[in-house]
Short mmCIF file of C-alpha atoms in Angstrom, two decimals:
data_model
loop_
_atom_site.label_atom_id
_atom_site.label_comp_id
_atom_site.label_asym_id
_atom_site.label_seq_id
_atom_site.Cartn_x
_atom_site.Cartn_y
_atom_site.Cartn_z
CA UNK Z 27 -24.55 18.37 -27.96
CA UNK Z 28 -23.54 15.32 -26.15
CA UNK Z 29 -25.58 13.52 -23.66
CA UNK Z 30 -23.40 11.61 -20.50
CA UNK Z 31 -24.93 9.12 -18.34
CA UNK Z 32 -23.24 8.21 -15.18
CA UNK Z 33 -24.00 4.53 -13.21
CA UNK Z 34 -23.22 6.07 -9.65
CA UNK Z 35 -21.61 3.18 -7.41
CA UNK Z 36 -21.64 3.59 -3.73
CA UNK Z 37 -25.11 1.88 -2.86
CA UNK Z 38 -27.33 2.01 0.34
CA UNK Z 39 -27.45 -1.16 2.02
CA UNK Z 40 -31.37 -1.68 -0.31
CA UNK Z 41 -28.78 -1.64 -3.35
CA UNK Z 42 -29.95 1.25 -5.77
CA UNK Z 43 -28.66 1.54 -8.84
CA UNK Z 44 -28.41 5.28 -10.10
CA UNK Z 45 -27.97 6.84 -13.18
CA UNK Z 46 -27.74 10.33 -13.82
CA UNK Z 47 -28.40 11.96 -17.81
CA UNK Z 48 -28.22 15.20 -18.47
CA UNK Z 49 -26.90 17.15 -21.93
CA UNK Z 50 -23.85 18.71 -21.70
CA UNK Z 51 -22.25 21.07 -23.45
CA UNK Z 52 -18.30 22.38 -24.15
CA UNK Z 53 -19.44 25.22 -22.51
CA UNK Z 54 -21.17 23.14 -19.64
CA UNK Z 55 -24.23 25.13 -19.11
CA UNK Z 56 -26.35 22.29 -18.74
CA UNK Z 57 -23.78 20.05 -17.25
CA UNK Z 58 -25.00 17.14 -14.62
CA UNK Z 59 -21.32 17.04 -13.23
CA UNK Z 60 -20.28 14.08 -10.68
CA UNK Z 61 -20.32 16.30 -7.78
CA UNK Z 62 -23.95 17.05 -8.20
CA UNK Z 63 -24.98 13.48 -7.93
CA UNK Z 64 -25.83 12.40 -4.38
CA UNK Z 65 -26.41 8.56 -3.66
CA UNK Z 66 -30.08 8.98 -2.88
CA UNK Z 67 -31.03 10.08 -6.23
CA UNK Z 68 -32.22 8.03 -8.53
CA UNK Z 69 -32.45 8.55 -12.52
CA UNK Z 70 -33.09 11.87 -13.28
CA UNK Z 71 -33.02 13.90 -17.00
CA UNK Z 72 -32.30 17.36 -17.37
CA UNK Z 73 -33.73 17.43 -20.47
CA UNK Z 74 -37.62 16.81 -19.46
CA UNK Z 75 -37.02 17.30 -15.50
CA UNK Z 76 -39.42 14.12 -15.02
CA UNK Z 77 -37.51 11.38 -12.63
CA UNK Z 78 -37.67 7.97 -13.77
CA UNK Z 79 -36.90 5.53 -11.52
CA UNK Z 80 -35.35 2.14 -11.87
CA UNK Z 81 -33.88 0.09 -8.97
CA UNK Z 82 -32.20 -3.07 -8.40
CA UNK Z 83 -32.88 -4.84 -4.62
CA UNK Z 84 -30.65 -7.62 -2.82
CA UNK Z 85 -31.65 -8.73 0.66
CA UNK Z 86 -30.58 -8.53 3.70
CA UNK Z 87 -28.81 -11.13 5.60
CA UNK Z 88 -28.83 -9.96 8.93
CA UNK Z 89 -31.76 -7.45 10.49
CA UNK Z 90 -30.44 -5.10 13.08
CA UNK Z 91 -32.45 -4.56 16.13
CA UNK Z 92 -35.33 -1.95 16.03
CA UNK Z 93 -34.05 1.20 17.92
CA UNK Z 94 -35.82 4.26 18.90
CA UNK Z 95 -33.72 7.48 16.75
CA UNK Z 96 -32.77 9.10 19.94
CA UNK Z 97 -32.36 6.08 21.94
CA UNK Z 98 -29.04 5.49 22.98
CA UNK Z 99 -26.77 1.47 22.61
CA UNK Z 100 -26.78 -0.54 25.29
CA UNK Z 101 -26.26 -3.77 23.13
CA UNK Z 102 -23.38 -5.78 21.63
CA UNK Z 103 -21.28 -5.46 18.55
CA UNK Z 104 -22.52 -8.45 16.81
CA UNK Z 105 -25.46 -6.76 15.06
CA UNK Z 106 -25.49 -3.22 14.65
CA UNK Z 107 -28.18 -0.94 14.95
CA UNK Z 108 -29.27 0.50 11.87
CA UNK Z 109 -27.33 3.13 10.96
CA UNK Z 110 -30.31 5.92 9.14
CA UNK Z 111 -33.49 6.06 10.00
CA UNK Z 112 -34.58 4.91 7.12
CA UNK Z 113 -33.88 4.12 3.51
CA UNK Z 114 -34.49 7.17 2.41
CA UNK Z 115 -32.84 9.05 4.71
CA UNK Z 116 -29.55 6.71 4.40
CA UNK Z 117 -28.67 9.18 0.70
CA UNK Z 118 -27.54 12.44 -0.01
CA UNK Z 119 -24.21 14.74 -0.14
CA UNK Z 120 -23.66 14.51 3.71
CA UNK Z 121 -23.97 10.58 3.86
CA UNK Z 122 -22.86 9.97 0.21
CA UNK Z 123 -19.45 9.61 2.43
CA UNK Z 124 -20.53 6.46 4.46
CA UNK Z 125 -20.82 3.85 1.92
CA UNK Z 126 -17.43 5.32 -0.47
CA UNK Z 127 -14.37 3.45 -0.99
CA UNK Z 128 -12.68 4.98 -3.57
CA UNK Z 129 -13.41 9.10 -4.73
CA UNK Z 130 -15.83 10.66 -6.81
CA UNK Z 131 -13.51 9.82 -10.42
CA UNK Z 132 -13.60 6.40 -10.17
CA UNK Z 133 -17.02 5.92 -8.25
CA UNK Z 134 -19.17 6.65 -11.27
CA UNK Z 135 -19.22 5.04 -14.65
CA UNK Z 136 -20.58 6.74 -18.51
CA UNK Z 137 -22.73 5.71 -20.12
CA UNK Z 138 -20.81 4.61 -22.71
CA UNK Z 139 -18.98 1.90 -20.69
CA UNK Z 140 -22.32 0.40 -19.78
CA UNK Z 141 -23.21 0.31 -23.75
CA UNK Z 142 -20.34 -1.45 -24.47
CA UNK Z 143 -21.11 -4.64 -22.38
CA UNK Z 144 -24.82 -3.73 -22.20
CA UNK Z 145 -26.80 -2.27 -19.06
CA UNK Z 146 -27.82 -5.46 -17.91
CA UNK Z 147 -24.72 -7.12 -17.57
CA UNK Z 148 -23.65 -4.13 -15.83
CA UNK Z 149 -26.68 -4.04 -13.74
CA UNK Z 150 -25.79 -7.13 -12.68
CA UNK Z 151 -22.25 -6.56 -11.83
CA UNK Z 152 -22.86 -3.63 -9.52
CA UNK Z 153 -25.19 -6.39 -8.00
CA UNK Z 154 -23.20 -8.79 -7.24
CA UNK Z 155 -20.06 -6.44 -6.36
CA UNK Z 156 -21.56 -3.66 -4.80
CA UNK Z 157 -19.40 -2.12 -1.37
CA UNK Z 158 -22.68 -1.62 0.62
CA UNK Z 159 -22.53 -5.61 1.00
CA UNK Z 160 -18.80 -5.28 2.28
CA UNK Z 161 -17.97 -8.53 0.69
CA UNK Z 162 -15.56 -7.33 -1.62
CA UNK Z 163 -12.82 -4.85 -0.29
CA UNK Z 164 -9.78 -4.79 -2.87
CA UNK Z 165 -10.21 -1.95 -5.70
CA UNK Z 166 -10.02 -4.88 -8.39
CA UNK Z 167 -13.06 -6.29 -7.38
CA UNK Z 168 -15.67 -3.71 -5.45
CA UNK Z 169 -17.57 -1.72 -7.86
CA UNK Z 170 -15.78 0.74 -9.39
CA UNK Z 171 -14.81 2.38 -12.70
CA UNK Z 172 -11.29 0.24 -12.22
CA UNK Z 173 -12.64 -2.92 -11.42
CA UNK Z 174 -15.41 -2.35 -14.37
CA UNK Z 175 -12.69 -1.78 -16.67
CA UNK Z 176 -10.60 -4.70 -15.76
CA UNK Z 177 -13.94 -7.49 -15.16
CA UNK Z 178 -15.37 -6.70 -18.57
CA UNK Z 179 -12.18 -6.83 -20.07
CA UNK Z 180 -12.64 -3.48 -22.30
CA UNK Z 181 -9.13 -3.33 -24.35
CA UNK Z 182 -7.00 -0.41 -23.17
CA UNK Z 183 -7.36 1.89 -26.30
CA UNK Z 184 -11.10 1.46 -25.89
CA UNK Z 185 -11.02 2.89 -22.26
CA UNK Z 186 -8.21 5.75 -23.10
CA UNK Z 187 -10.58 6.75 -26.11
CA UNK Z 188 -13.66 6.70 -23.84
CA UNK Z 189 -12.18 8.69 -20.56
CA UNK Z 190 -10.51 11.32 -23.12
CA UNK Z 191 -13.49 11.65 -25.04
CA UNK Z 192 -14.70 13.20 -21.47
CA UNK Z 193 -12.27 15.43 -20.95
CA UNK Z 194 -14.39 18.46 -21.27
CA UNK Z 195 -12.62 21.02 -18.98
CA UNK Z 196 -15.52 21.71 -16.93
CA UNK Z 197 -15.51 19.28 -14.18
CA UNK Z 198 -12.66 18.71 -10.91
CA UNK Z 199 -13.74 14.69 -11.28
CA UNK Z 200 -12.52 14.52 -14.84
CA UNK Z 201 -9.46 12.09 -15.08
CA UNK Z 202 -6.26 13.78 -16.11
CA UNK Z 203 -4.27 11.57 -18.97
CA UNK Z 204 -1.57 10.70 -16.17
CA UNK Z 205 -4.87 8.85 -14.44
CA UNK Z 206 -5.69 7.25 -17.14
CA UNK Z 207 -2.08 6.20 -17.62
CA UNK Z 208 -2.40 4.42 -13.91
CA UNK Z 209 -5.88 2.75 -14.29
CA UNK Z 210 -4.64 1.56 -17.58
CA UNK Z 211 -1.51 0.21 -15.46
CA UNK Z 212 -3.31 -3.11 -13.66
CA UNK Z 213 -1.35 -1.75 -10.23
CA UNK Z 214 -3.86 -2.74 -7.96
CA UNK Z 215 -2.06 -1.10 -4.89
CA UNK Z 216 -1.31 1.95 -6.90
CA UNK Z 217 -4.64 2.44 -7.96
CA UNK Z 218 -6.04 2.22 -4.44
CA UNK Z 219 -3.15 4.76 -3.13
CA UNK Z 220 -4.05 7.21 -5.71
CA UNK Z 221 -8.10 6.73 -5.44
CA UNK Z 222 -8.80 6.23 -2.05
CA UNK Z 223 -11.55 8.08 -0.80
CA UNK Z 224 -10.53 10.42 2.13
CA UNK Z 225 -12.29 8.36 4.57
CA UNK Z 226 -11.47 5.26 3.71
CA UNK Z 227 -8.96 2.94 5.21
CA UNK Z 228 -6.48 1.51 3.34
CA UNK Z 229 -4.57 -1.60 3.14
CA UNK Z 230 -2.23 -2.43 0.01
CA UNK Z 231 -5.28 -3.11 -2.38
CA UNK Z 232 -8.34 -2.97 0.06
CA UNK Z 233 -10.10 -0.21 0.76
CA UNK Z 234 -12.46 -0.16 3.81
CA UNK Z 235 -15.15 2.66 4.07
CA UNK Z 236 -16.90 4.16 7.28
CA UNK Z 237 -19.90 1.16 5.97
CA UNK Z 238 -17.42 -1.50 5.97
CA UNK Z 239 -16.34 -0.45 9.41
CA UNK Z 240 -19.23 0.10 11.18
CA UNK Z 241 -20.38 -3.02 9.93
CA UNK Z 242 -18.02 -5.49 11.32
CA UNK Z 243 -16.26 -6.48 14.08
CA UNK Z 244 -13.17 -5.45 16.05
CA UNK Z 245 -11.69 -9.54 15.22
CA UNK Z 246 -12.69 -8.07 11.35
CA UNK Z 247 -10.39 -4.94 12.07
CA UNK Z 248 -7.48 -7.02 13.38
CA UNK Z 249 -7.49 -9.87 10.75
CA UNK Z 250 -7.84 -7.15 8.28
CA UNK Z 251 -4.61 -5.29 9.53
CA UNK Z 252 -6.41 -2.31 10.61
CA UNK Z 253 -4.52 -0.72 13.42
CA UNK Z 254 -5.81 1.86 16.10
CA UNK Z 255 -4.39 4.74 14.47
CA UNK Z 256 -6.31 3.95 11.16
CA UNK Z 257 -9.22 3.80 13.43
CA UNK Z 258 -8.62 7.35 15.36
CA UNK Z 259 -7.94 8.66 11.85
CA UNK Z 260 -11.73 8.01 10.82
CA UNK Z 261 -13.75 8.23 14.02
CA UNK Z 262 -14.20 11.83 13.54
CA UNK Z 263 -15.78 11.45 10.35
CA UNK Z 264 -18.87 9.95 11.84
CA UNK Z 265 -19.81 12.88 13.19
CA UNK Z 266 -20.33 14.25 9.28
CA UNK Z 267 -23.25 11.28 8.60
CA UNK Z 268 -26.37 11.73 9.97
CA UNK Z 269 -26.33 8.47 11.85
CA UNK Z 270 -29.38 8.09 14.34
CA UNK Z 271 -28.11 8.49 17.98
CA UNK Z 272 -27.51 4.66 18.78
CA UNK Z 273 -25.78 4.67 15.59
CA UNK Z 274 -23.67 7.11 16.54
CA UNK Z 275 -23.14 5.43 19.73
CA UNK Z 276 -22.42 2.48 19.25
CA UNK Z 277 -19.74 3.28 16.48
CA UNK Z 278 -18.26 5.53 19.20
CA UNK Z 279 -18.14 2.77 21.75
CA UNK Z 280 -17.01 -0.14 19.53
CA UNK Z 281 -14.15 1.92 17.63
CA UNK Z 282 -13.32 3.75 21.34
CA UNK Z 283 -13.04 -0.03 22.81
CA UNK Z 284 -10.85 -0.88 20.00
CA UNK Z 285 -8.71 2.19 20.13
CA UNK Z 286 -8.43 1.61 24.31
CA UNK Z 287 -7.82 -1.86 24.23
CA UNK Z 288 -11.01 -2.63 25.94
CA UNK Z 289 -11.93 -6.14 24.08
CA UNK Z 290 -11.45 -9.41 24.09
CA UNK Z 291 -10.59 -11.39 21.44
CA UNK Z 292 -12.43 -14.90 20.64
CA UNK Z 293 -9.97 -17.58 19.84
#
């Protein structure tokens, strides 16, 4: 029997860190796959069924405005409202999707990467590089099994004996040897091309989710090279997240302006 831990990466904007452990099994009866892990969990064992719960916090910079659920935008762009009701209700499978840069195969990390440079160093890493914060964009740097790999230096053998070693047959997020092969390759752009979650935008080596988005500006979009089309390409999945209703309208209104021309640009 072999027990797999997995440090799940796209946080909530109250950075959670979240670790899933489970025993698995060739056969995977008892299997905690990847796909079973929504963001709003926290640490949970299939062995005793008993959630633990450990969380790391970063604050804030900015408060948005206090907004009745069902109360529709009227404001500007400059501070968003929030977009979930709450903290709580910000997780889950159908809002997973918001915060996600790259896919489910390189959005969690084993256990056995963490060992090797030691939870708290990786603890702090997902801290300081997590993509709720939207600082860091490029798959080399936002938190990720890729940029994990490549930060922490972990030698190349090291990283093809670990993601083989979890090549159990029972999972669609497993990493095929060709994968390997590319994160293994240090082609940023490549990497992103191949891992790109389906809703984010991408840009050579950035990746910028529906978070990321909704979060900044239209000037953000345009210095960023994001064009209308990449824009219309995404708008639809808002209507996926459970975003309150001035969430919902004012992404709709600032991405509709942007797609119709109807801003101004501040010199």
């Amino acid at each position: 029997m072999k027990k797999t831990l997995i440090l799940l990466l796209s946080a909530v904007l109250v950075m959670n860190i979240f670790v899933a452990c489970g025993n698995t099994s060739n056969s995977g009866d008892d299997i905690l796959a990847s796909d079973e892990i929504a963001v709003d969990d926290d640490i949970q064992t299939v062995e005793d069924d008993e959630p633990i719960t450990e969380e790391v916090e970063s604050e804030l910079v900015e408060e948005s405005p206090e907004i009745a659920e069902d109360e529709e935008w009227n404001g500007t762009y400059d501070v968003m409202p929030e977009p979930f009701k709450s903290i709580e209700n910000s997780g889950g499978d159908e809002n997973h999707v918001f915060y996600m840069m790259v896919n489910y195969k390189l959005d969690g990390i084993d256990a056995s990467f963490c060992n090797m440079v030691g939870w708290d160093a990786a603890y702090e890493w997902v801290a300081l590089y997590s993509t709720s914060a939207g600082l860091y964009t490029s798959v080399s740097e936002a938190a990720n099994l890729y940029s994990f790999i490549k930060y922490f230096e972990i030698p190349d053998e090291t990283v093809r004996e670990t993601l083989k070693s979890l090549q159990l047959g029972i999972s669609e997020y497993e990493l095929t040897d060709e994968e390997i092969d590319l994160l293994l390759s240090g082609d940023d752009v490549a990497v992103a091309e191949h891992f790109a979650s389906d809703t984010a935008i991408r840009k050579e080596d950035n990746l910028y989710s529906l978070c990321w988005v909704y979060e900044h500006s239209i000037e953000d979009y345009i210095e960023a090279g994001i064009t209308t089309d990449d824009i219309s390409g995404v708008l639809a999945a808002y209507d996926e997240v459970g975003l309150t209703s001035a969430a919902k309208s004012a992404i709709t209104a600032k991405l509709n302006d942007y797609i119709n021309g109807n801003y101004e640009v501040v010199e």
